[in-house]
PDB file of C-alpha atoms in Angstrom:
ATOM      1  CA  MET A 155      -8.285-211.471 -21.343  1.00 79.00           C
ATOM      2  CA  VAL A 156     -10.178-215.355 -21.393  1.00 85.00           C
ATOM      3  CA  HIS A 157     -10.325-215.393 -17.170  1.00 86.00           C
ATOM      4  CA  HIS A 158     -12.299-211.885 -18.037  1.00 90.00           C
ATOM      5  CA  ILE A 159     -14.792-213.660 -20.001  1.00 92.00           C
ATOM      6  CA  VAL A 160     -15.426-216.744 -18.311  1.00 92.00           C
ATOM      7  CA  GLY A 161     -15.645-215.053 -14.819  1.00 92.00           C
ATOM      8  CA  ALA A 162     -18.011-213.258 -17.092  1.00 94.00           C
ATOM      9  CA  VAL A 163     -19.993-216.361 -17.559  1.00 94.00           C
ATOM     10  CA  PHE A 164     -20.014-217.413 -14.768  1.00 93.00           C
ATOM     11  CA  VAL A 165     -21.353-214.172 -12.871  1.00 94.00           C
ATOM     12  CA  LEU A 166     -24.229-213.985 -15.799  1.00 94.00           C
ATOM     13  CA  ILE A 167     -25.027-217.968 -14.876  1.00 92.00           C
ATOM     14  CA  GLY A 168     -25.241-216.792 -11.073  1.00 92.00           C
ATOM     15  CA  ALA A 169     -27.700-213.438 -12.306  1.00 92.00           C
ATOM     16  CA  LEU A 170     -29.901-216.084 -14.078  1.00 91.00           C
ATOM     17  CA  PHE A 171     -30.513-218.242 -10.669  1.00 89.00           C
ATOM     18  CA  LEU A 172     -30.944-214.801  -8.867  1.00 90.00           C
ATOM     19  CA  PHE A 173     -34.106-214.461 -11.501  1.00 91.00           C
ATOM     20  CA  LEU A 174     -35.150-217.261 -11.388  1.00 88.00           C
ATOM     21  CA  GLY A 175     -35.324-216.600  -7.991  1.00 87.00           C
ATOM     22  CA  ALA A 176     -36.879-213.524  -7.747  1.00 89.00           C
ATOM     23  CA  LEU A 177     -39.407-215.069 -10.468  1.00 89.00           C
ATOM     24  CA  GLY A 178     -40.563-218.103  -7.795  1.00 87.00           C
ATOM     25  CA  ILE A 179     -41.516-215.350  -5.423  1.00 87.00           C
ATOM     26  CA  VAL A 180     -43.759-213.917  -7.688  1.00 88.00           C
ATOM     27  CA  ARG A 181     -45.318-217.193  -9.357  1.00 87.00           C
ATOM     28  CA  MET A 182     -44.982-219.255  -5.426  1.00 86.00           C
ATOM     29  CA  PRO A 183     -48.196-219.848  -3.857  1.00 85.00           C
ATOM     30  CA  ASP A 184     -48.015-219.077  -0.345  1.00 86.00           C
ATOM     31  CA  LEU A 185     -44.873-217.426   1.920  1.00 87.00           C
ATOM     32  CA  TYR A 186     -43.168-221.240   2.744  1.00 85.00           C
ATOM     33  CA  ASN A 187     -42.842-222.044  -1.339  1.00 86.00           C
ATOM     34  CA  ARG A 188     -42.131-218.200  -2.480  1.00 86.00           C
ATOM     35  CA  MET A 189     -38.691-218.947   0.688  1.00 85.00           C
ATOM     36  CA  GLN A 190     -37.675-221.994  -1.132  1.00 84.00           C
ATOM     37  CA  THR A 191     -37.263-220.045  -4.427  1.00 83.00           C
ATOM     38  CA  GLY A 192     -36.683-216.403  -2.751  1.00 78.00           C
ATOM     39  CA  THR A 193     -34.439-217.353  -0.234  1.00 75.00           C
ATOM     40  CA  LYS A 194     -32.317-221.041  -1.438  1.00 70.00           C
ATOM     41  CA  ALA A 195     -32.785-220.935  -5.315  1.00 66.00           C
ATOM     42  CA  THR A 196     -30.297-217.730  -4.904  1.00 73.00           C
ATOM     43  CA  THR A 197     -27.668-219.370  -2.669  1.00 81.00           C
ATOM     44  CA  LEU A 198     -25.843-221.278  -6.367  1.00 85.00           C
ATOM     45  CA  GLY A 199     -26.407-217.393  -7.833  1.00 88.00           C
ATOM     46  CA  ASN A 200     -24.825-215.735  -5.300  1.00 88.00           C
ATOM     47  CA  VAL A 201     -22.270-218.744  -4.926  1.00 89.00           C
ATOM     48  CA  LEU A 202     -21.624-218.282  -8.968  1.00 91.00           C
ATOM     49  CA  THR A 203     -21.554-214.807  -9.189  1.00 92.00           C
ATOM     50  CA  MET A 204     -18.479-214.459  -6.201  1.00 92.00           C
ATOM     51  CA  LEU A 205     -16.558-217.430  -8.124  1.00 92.00           C
ATOM     52  CA  GLY A 206     -16.868-215.440 -11.692  1.00 93.00           C
ATOM     53  CA  LEU A 207     -15.883-212.444  -9.651  1.00 93.00           C
ATOM     54  CA  GLY A 208     -12.722-214.227  -8.348  1.00 92.00           C
ATOM     55  CA  ILE A 209     -12.168-215.401 -11.836  1.00 91.00           C
ATOM     56  CA  MET A 210     -11.913-212.123 -13.290  1.00 91.00           C
ATOM     57  CA  HIS A 211      -9.662-210.539 -10.273  1.00 90.00           C
ATOM     58  CA  PRO A 212      -7.764-213.724  -9.015  1.00 88.00           C
ATOM     59  CA  ALA A 213      -6.443-211.234  -5.868  1.00 86.00           C
ATOM     60  CA  TRP A 214      -9.916-210.866  -4.351  1.00 86.00           C
ATOM     61  CA  LEU A 215     -10.309-214.648  -4.940  1.00 87.00           C
ATOM     62  CA  LEU A 216      -9.592-215.021  -1.187  1.00 85.00           C
ATOM     63  CA  LYS A 217     -11.909-212.773   0.373  1.00 87.00           C
ATOM     64  CA  LEU A 218     -14.732-213.747  -2.334  1.00 90.00           C
ATOM     65  CA  THR A 219     -14.420-217.333  -1.203  1.00 88.00           C
ATOM     66  CA  LEU A 220     -14.963-216.251   2.708  1.00 88.00           C
ATOM     67  CA  ILE A 221     -17.647-213.793   1.811  1.00 88.00           C
ATOM     68  CA  ALA A 222     -19.840-217.040   0.115  1.00 88.00           C
ATOM     69  CA  LEU A 223     -19.020-218.939   2.771  1.00 87.00           C
ATOM     70  CA  PHE A 224     -20.813-216.516   5.456  1.00 87.00           C
ATOM     71  CA  VAL A 225     -23.763-216.784   3.072  1.00 86.00           C
ATOM     72  CA  LEU A 226     -23.722-220.481   3.046  1.00 85.00           C
ATOM     73  CA  PHE A 227     -23.181-220.646   6.689  1.00 84.00           C
ATOM     74  CA  THR A 228     -25.943-217.955   7.705  1.00 85.00           C
ATOM     75  CA  ASN A 229     -28.129-218.382   4.798  1.00 85.00           C
ATOM     76  CA  PRO A 230     -30.062-221.423   6.631  1.00 86.00           C
ATOM     77  CA  ILE A 231     -30.174-219.777  10.150  1.00 87.00           C
ATOM     78  CA  SER A 232     -32.786-216.970   8.738  1.00 86.00           C
ATOM     79  CA  SER A 233     -34.658-219.322   6.014  1.00 86.00           C
ATOM     80  CA  HIS A 234     -35.426-221.266   9.181  1.00 88.00           C
ATOM     81  CA  ALA A 235     -35.945-218.364  11.712  1.00 89.00           C
ATOM     82  CA  LEU A 236     -38.403-216.674   9.394  1.00 88.00           C
ATOM     83  CA  ALA A 237     -39.909-220.111   7.891  1.00 87.00           C
ATOM     84  CA  ARG A 238     -40.455-221.384  11.869  1.00 88.00           C
ATOM     85  CA  ALA A 239     -41.616-218.025  13.239  1.00 89.00           C
ATOM     86  CA  ALA A 240     -44.378-217.960  10.336  1.00 88.00           C
ATOM     87  CA  HIS A 241     -45.552-221.336  11.220  1.00 86.00           C
ATOM     88  CA  ARG A 242     -45.660-220.452  14.979  1.00 86.00           C
ATOM     89  CA  VAL A 243     -47.938-217.042  13.986  1.00 86.00           C
ATOM     90  CA  GLY A 244     -49.580-219.245  11.662  1.00 79.00           C
ATOM     91  CA  VAL A 245     -49.086-217.732   8.375  1.00 80.00           C
ATOM     92  CA  PRO A 246     -51.997-220.068   5.911  1.00 79.00           C
ATOM     93  CA  MET A 247     -50.322-222.625   3.717  1.00 80.00           C
ATOM     94  CA  THR A 248     -51.296-222.870  -0.139  1.00 78.00           C
ATOM     95  CA  PRO A 249     -54.580-224.948  -0.533  1.00 76.00           C
ATOM     96  CA  LEU A 250     -51.719-227.464  -2.569  1.00 75.00           C
ATOM     97  CA  THR A 251     -50.059-228.445   0.628  1.00 74.00           C
ATOM     98  CA  VAL A 252     -50.331-232.175   1.110  1.00 73.00           C
ATOM     99  CA  LYS A 253     -49.505-232.780   4.085  1.00 73.00           C
ATOM    100  CA  ASP A 254     -48.410-230.484   7.766  1.00 75.00           C
ATOM    101  CA  THR A 255     -46.827-232.808  10.528  1.00 72.00           C
ATOM    102  CA  LEU A 256     -45.574-230.219  12.231  1.00 72.00           C
ATOM    103  CA  LYS A 257     -48.836-228.264  12.876  1.00 71.00           C
ATOM    104  CA  ASP A 258     -50.609-231.751  14.664  1.00 65.00           C
ATOM    105  CA  LYS A 259     -46.954-231.956  16.848  1.00 64.00           C
ATOM    106  CA  LYS A 260     -47.487-228.372  18.296  1.00 56.00           C
ATOM    107  CA  PRO A 261     -50.495-226.041  18.807  1.00 52.00           C
ATOM    108  CA  VAL A 262     -50.260-222.738  17.094  1.00 49.00           C
ATOM    109  CA  VAL A 263     -49.363-219.886  19.576  1.00 49.00           C
ATOM    110  CA  LYS A 264     -51.565-217.188  20.672  1.00 47.00           C
ATOM    111  CA  GLU A 265     -51.948-213.765  19.117  1.00 47.00           C
ATOM    112  CA  ALA A 266     -50.300-212.738  23.017  1.00 45.00           C
ATOM    113  CA  GLU A 267     -47.999-214.592  23.558  1.00 46.00           C
ATOM    114  CA  VAL A 268     -45.920-213.615  20.183  1.00 43.00           C
TER     115      VAL A 268
ATOM    116  CA  MET B 228     -14.507-221.426  33.919  1.00 49.00           C
ATOM    117  CA  GLN B 229     -15.382-224.522  32.132  1.00 59.00           C
ATOM    118  CA  ARG B 230     -15.811-222.266  28.988  1.00 73.00           C
ATOM    119  CA  LEU B 231     -12.200-221.444  29.312  1.00 78.00           C
ATOM    120  CA  PRO B 232     -11.176-224.278  26.828  1.00 79.00           C
ATOM    121  CA  SER B 233     -14.067-223.325  24.260  1.00 80.00           C
ATOM    122  CA  ILE B 234     -12.701-220.001  24.178  1.00 81.00           C
ATOM    123  CA  LEU B 235      -9.326-220.411  24.231  1.00 82.00           C
ATOM    124  CA  ILE B 236      -9.801-222.646  20.841  1.00 83.00           C
ATOM    125  CA  ALA B 237     -11.917-220.102  19.199  1.00 83.00           C
ATOM    126  CA  ILE B 238      -9.360-217.805  19.208  1.00 86.00           C
ATOM    127  CA  GLY B 239      -7.225-219.131  16.542  1.00 86.00           C
ATOM    128  CA  PRO B 240      -9.552-219.526  13.964  1.00 86.00           C
ATOM    129  CA  LEU B 241     -11.263-216.285  14.500  1.00 87.00           C
ATOM    130  CA  TRP B 242      -7.945-214.152  14.442  1.00 91.00           C
ATOM    131  CA  LEU B 243      -7.037-216.479  11.278  1.00 90.00           C
ATOM    132  CA  LEU B 244     -10.084-215.263   9.431  1.00 88.00           C
ATOM    133  CA  TRP B 245      -9.350-211.269  10.622  1.00 89.00           C
ATOM    134  CA  ILE B 246      -6.672-211.724   8.678  1.00 88.00           C
ATOM    135  CA  ALA B 247      -7.628-213.798   5.363  1.00 85.00           C
ATOM    136  CA  LEU B 248     -10.438-210.645   5.938  1.00 84.00           C
ATOM    137  CA  THR B 249      -8.214-207.876   5.984  1.00 84.00           C
ATOM    138  CA  GLY B 250      -5.662-209.815   3.918  1.00 78.00           C
ATOM    139  CA  SER B 251      -2.761-207.869   5.669  1.00 79.00           C
ATOM    140  CA  THR B 252       0.101-209.121   7.997  1.00 80.00           C
ATOM    141  CA  ASP B 253       0.591-205.562   8.796  1.00 85.00           C
ATOM    142  CA  PRO B 254       1.473-205.727  13.259  1.00 88.00           C
ATOM    143  CA  GLU B 255      -1.280-203.226  13.348  1.00 89.00           C
ATOM    144  CA  GLU B 256      -3.607-205.461  12.138  1.00 87.00           C
ATOM    145  CA  LEU B 257      -2.517-208.594  13.604  1.00 90.00           C
ATOM    146  CA  VAL B 258      -2.628-206.611  17.217  1.00 92.00           C
ATOM    147  CA  ALA B 259      -6.364-205.090  16.096  1.00 91.00           C
ATOM    148  CA  GLY B 260      -7.582-208.647  15.068  1.00 90.00           C
ATOM    149  CA  GLY B 261      -6.111-210.683  18.005  1.00 91.00           C
ATOM    150  CA  ILE B 262      -7.801-207.965  20.109  1.00 92.00           C
ATOM    151  CA  VAL B 263     -11.206-209.058  18.219  1.00 91.00           C
ATOM    152  CA  ALA B 264     -10.500-212.224  18.449  1.00 89.00           C
ATOM    153  CA  VAL B 265     -10.106-212.534  21.820  1.00 89.00           C
ATOM    154  CA  LEU B 266     -13.793-210.247  22.335  1.00 90.00           C
ATOM    155  CA  VAL B 267     -15.500-212.808  20.219  1.00 88.00           C
ATOM    156  CA  ALA B 268     -14.468-215.610  21.740  1.00 85.00           C
ATOM    157  CA  VAL B 269     -15.039-214.281  24.958  1.00 85.00           C
ATOM    158  CA  LEU B 270     -18.644-213.307  23.639  1.00 85.00           C
ATOM    159  CA  ALA B 271     -19.770-215.977  21.786  1.00 78.00           C
ATOM    160  CA  GLY B 272     -17.114-218.961  22.008  1.00 63.00           C
ATOM    161  CA  GLY B 273     -19.530-221.905  23.446  1.00 65.00           C
ATOM    162  CA  GLU B 274     -20.404-225.807  22.166  1.00 62.00           C
ATOM    163  CA  PRO B 275     -19.255-225.576  18.977  1.00 64.00           C
ATOM    164  CA  PHE B 276     -15.733-224.615  19.621  1.00 70.00           C
ATOM    165  CA  SER B 277     -15.784-227.330  22.765  1.00 72.00           C
ATOM    166  CA  PRO B 278     -12.682-229.407  23.333  1.00 72.00           C
ATOM    167  CA  ALA B 279     -14.659-232.026  21.515  1.00 72.00           C
ATOM    168  CA  SER B 280     -14.908-230.036  18.515  1.00 72.00           C
ATOM    169  CA  LEU B 281     -10.922-230.918  18.018  1.00 75.00           C
ATOM    170  CA  LYS B 282     -11.847-234.473  17.162  1.00 78.00           C
ATOM    171  CA  ILE B 283     -12.611-233.266  13.517  1.00 77.00           C
ATOM    172  CA  PHE B 284      -8.981-233.320  13.064  1.00 80.00           C
ATOM    173  CA  GLN B 285      -8.633-237.256  13.529  1.00 83.00           C
ATOM    174  CA  PRO B 286      -8.012-238.657  10.150  1.00 85.00           C
ATOM    175  CA  ARG B 287     -11.327-240.544   9.315  1.00 88.00           C
ATOM    176  CA  ARG B 288     -13.181-237.267  10.387  1.00 89.00           C
ATOM    177  CA  PHE B 289     -11.303-235.276   8.688  1.00 89.00           C
ATOM    178  CA  ALA B 290     -11.265-237.205   5.364  1.00 91.00           C
ATOM    179  CA  TYR B 291     -15.001-237.025   5.467  1.00 90.00           C
ATOM    180  CA  ALA B 292     -15.194-233.678   6.330  1.00 89.00           C
ATOM    181  CA  LEU B 293     -13.534-232.849   3.178  1.00 91.00           C
ATOM    182  CA  ALA B 294     -15.097-235.583   1.451  1.00 91.00           C
ATOM    183  CA  TYR B 295     -18.608-233.831   2.333  1.00 91.00           C
ATOM    184  CA  ILE B 296     -17.474-230.290   0.689  1.00 90.00           C
ATOM    185  CA  PRO B 297     -17.932-231.696  -2.807  1.00 92.00           C
ATOM    186  CA  TYR B 298     -20.853-233.917  -1.522  1.00 92.00           C
ATOM    187  CA  MET B 299     -22.520-230.594  -0.324  1.00 89.00           C
ATOM    188  CA  ILE B 300     -21.687-228.513  -3.302  1.00 87.00           C
ATOM    189  CA  TRP B 301     -23.727-231.519  -6.040  1.00 90.00           C
ATOM    190  CA  ALA B 302     -26.744-231.441  -3.875  1.00 88.00           C
ATOM    191  CA  ILE B 303     -26.821-227.850  -4.339  1.00 87.00           C
ATOM    192  CA  ILE B 304     -26.385-227.626  -7.336  1.00 87.00           C
ATOM    193  CA  VAL B 305     -28.559-230.361  -8.284  1.00 87.00           C
ATOM    194  CA  ALA B 306     -31.412-229.254  -6.519  1.00 85.00           C
ATOM    195  CA  ASN B 307     -31.054-225.626  -7.635  1.00 86.00           C
ATOM    196  CA  PHE B 308     -31.818-226.713 -10.954  1.00 87.00           C
ATOM    197  CA  ASP B 309     -34.688-228.842  -9.923  1.00 86.00           C
ATOM    198  CA  VAL B 310     -36.076-225.870  -7.873  1.00 86.00           C
ATOM    199  CA  ALA B 311     -35.417-223.460 -10.961  1.00 86.00           C
ATOM    200  CA  ARG B 312     -37.121-226.205 -13.520  1.00 86.00           C
ATOM    201  CA  ARG B 313     -40.278-225.710 -10.849  1.00 86.00           C
ATOM    202  CA  VAL B 314     -40.202-222.193 -11.123  1.00 86.00           C
ATOM    203  CA  ILE B 315     -40.052-221.645 -15.170  1.00 87.00           C
ATOM    204  CA  ALA B 316     -42.215-224.762 -15.762  1.00 86.00           C
ATOM    205  CA  PRO B 317     -45.449-222.927 -16.807  1.00 84.00           C
ATOM    206  CA  LYS B 318     -47.927-225.661 -14.582  1.00 82.00           C
ATOM    207  CA  MET B 319     -45.523-224.856 -11.663  1.00 79.00           C
ATOM    208  CA  PRO B 320     -45.371-228.841 -10.673  1.00 84.00           C
ATOM    209  CA  ILE B 321     -45.342-228.465  -6.651  1.00 83.00           C
ATOM    210  CA  ARG B 322     -46.460-230.541  -3.987  1.00 85.00           C
ATOM    211  CA  PRO B 323     -45.746-228.691  -0.686  1.00 86.00           C
ATOM    212  CA  GLY B 324     -46.029-229.662   2.726  1.00 85.00           C
ATOM    213  CA  ILE B 325     -43.896-230.594   6.198  1.00 85.00           C
ATOM    214  CA  VAL B 326     -42.988-233.331   6.745  1.00 86.00           C
ATOM    215  CA  THR B 327     -41.321-235.292   9.433  1.00 86.00           C
ATOM    216  CA  VAL B 328     -38.427-236.786   9.534  1.00 88.00           C
ATOM    217  CA  LYS B 329     -35.450-238.709  12.226  1.00 88.00           C
ATOM    218  CA  THR B 330     -32.072-238.114  12.692  1.00 88.00           C
ATOM    219  CA  LYS B 331     -29.584-241.009  13.928  1.00 87.00           C
ATOM    220  CA  LEU B 332     -27.245-237.603  15.151  1.00 86.00           C
ATOM    221  CA  LYS B 333     -26.455-237.058  18.662  1.00 84.00           C
ATOM    222  CA  THR B 334     -24.730-234.152  19.380  1.00 82.00           C
ATOM    223  CA  PRO B 335     -26.149-230.524  18.888  1.00 82.00           C
ATOM    224  CA  VAL B 336     -23.722-229.595  16.582  1.00 82.00           C
ATOM    225  CA  GLY B 337     -24.446-232.536  14.226  1.00 86.00           C
ATOM    226  CA  ARG B 338     -27.818-231.757  14.097  1.00 88.00           C
ATOM    227  CA  LEU B 339     -27.418-228.415  13.180  1.00 86.00           C
ATOM    228  CA  ALA B 340     -24.882-229.467  10.224  1.00 87.00           C
ATOM    229  CA  LEU B 341     -28.132-231.566   9.455  1.00 89.00           C
ATOM    230  CA  ALA B 342     -30.278-229.377   9.441  1.00 89.00           C
ATOM    231  CA  ASN B 343     -28.244-226.403   7.945  1.00 88.00           C
ATOM    232  CA  SER B 344     -27.151-228.972   4.877  1.00 89.00           C
ATOM    233  CA  ILE B 345     -30.929-229.227   4.418  1.00 88.00           C
ATOM    234  CA  THR B 346     -31.995-226.097   4.724  1.00 87.00           C
ATOM    235  CA  LEU B 347     -28.860-225.408   1.819  1.00 85.00           C
ATOM    236  CA  THR B 348     -30.400-227.331  -0.648  1.00 83.00           C
ATOM    237  CA  PRO B 349     -33.564-226.028  -2.033  1.00 75.00           C
ATOM    238  CA  GLY B 350     -36.841-227.765  -2.030  1.00 81.00           C
ATOM    239  CA  THR B 351     -36.428-228.716   1.472  1.00 87.00           C
ATOM    240  CA  LEU B 352     -36.497-226.368   4.332  1.00 87.00           C
ATOM    241  CA  THR B 353     -36.088-227.003   7.929  1.00 87.00           C
ATOM    242  CA  VAL B 354     -39.425-225.115  10.124  1.00 87.00           C
ATOM    243  CA  ASP B 355     -38.089-226.934  13.448  1.00 86.00           C
ATOM    244  CA  ILE B 356     -36.120-229.696  15.429  1.00 84.00           C
ATOM    245  CA  CYS B 357     -37.925-231.713  17.834  1.00 79.00           C
ATOM    246  CA  GLY B 358     -36.080-233.771  19.656  1.00 77.00           C
ATOM    247  CA  ASP B 359     -34.173-236.852  17.378  1.00 83.00           C
ATOM    248  CA  GLU B 360     -36.838-235.308  14.547  1.00 85.00           C
ATOM    249  CA  LEU B 361     -36.901-232.548  12.476  1.00 86.00           C
ATOM    250  CA  CYS B 362     -39.810-230.677  10.819  1.00 87.00           C
ATOM    251  CA  ILE B 363     -38.758-230.066   6.766  1.00 87.00           C
ATOM    252  CA  HIS B 364     -40.956-228.132   4.305  1.00 87.00           C
ATOM    253  CA  TRP B 365     -40.531-229.591   1.275  1.00 87.00           C
ATOM    254  CA  ILE B 366     -41.843-228.260  -1.963  1.00 85.00           C
ATOM    255  CA  TYR B 367     -42.150-231.748  -3.590  1.00 85.00           C
ATOM    256  CA  VAL B 368     -43.202-234.304  -1.376  1.00 83.00           C
ATOM    257  CA  ALA B 369     -42.583-237.869  -2.963  1.00 82.00           C
ATOM    258  CA  HIS B 370     -43.166-239.951   0.730  1.00 81.00           C
ATOM    259  CA  GLU B 371     -45.058-238.824   3.468  1.00 79.00           C
ATOM    260  CA  ASP B 372     -44.310-241.363   5.867  1.00 82.00           C
ATOM    261  CA  ILE B 373     -40.693-241.072   8.354  1.00 80.00           C
ATOM    262  CA  GLU B 374     -39.444-243.682   6.767  1.00 82.00           C
ATOM    263  CA  GLY B 375     -39.572-242.510   3.221  1.00 81.00           C
ATOM    264  CA  ALA B 376     -38.783-238.662   3.928  1.00 81.00           C
ATOM    265  CA  THR B 377     -35.960-239.748   6.081  1.00 84.00           C
ATOM    266  CA  ARG B 378     -34.634-241.799   3.465  1.00 83.00           C
ATOM    267  CA  GLU B 379     -35.172-239.254   0.273  1.00 80.00           C
ATOM    268  CA  ILE B 380     -33.685-235.966   2.390  1.00 82.00           C
ATOM    269  CA  VAL B 381     -31.378-237.240   5.143  1.00 84.00           C
ATOM    270  CA  GLU B 382     -29.901-240.205   4.651  1.00 84.00           C
ATOM    271  CA  GLY B 383     -27.511-238.899   2.388  1.00 85.00           C
ATOM    272  CA  PHE B 384     -25.738-236.416   4.279  1.00 89.00           C
ATOM    273  CA  GLU B 385     -26.471-238.610   7.697  1.00 87.00           C
ATOM    274  CA  LYS B 386     -23.609-241.015   6.333  1.00 87.00           C
ATOM    275  CA  TYR B 387     -21.118-238.062   6.667  1.00 89.00           C
ATOM    276  CA  LEU B 388     -22.415-236.289   9.569  1.00 88.00           C
ATOM    277  CA  GLU B 389     -22.643-239.686  11.643  1.00 86.00           C
ATOM    278  CA  VAL B 390     -18.748-239.659  11.093  1.00 87.00           C
ATOM    279  CA  ILE B 391     -17.835-235.981  10.963  1.00 86.00           C
ATOM    280  CA  PHE B 392     -19.775-235.028  14.566  1.00 82.00           C
ATOM    281  CA  GLY B 393     -20.724-238.730  15.894  1.00 71.00           C
TER     282      GLY B 393
END
């Protein structure tokens, strides 16, 4: 019984982080900052949810660990690919932006080449 | 056929992964997993599994790799709270921007691990890599210069990754 409660608490905290990620998507001013919260404030949310489920059902723990690992390995790749593609086609950054060293480094790709 | 060693090295871990995912040791599952492991290894087996990757089992590298796991978990937790705080705060204290940092890591796999680690910690996102420079989107730019940003973002990870992949 106790492990169910402990597991549920972990799932709840995980859900809270997922909610904050969603809230960030609404509140943040541009695509890049939305990605910061939307794709990544959720890493801990995901892992905590898996951990909570693993505590509730210890038999699933190995598989859940593997799923969490897959998320941890693939999440940065997709975040990076999205951000890079967005920057290359020139998705504008918020006026709050203080610096953009990537823009100075490479000319933005022309529409036709994309 | 210089990819052959990499392919052979990849088969073992892939097969173990299959067994862990299916959670059974039925002969049928083992054979099916073996076939899939060989197929995937032939299609994808490349640099990450090159014979050089076996160096990870040298005691010093292996110890650093193990120590890197809790370090990474802690970094993710701290950064998650940091980003969560910025999301909730009514004034939204963000100061976004893309900064350049330099890495000392030489191997492609080491750089991949660094870029992924940076992206995994919320608040920093690797947008592009050019040579030994990474362009990183930072939700709160604390240092605009290369040296400061490198010290803040890269060096913590690099201490470990230098030994693991160096």
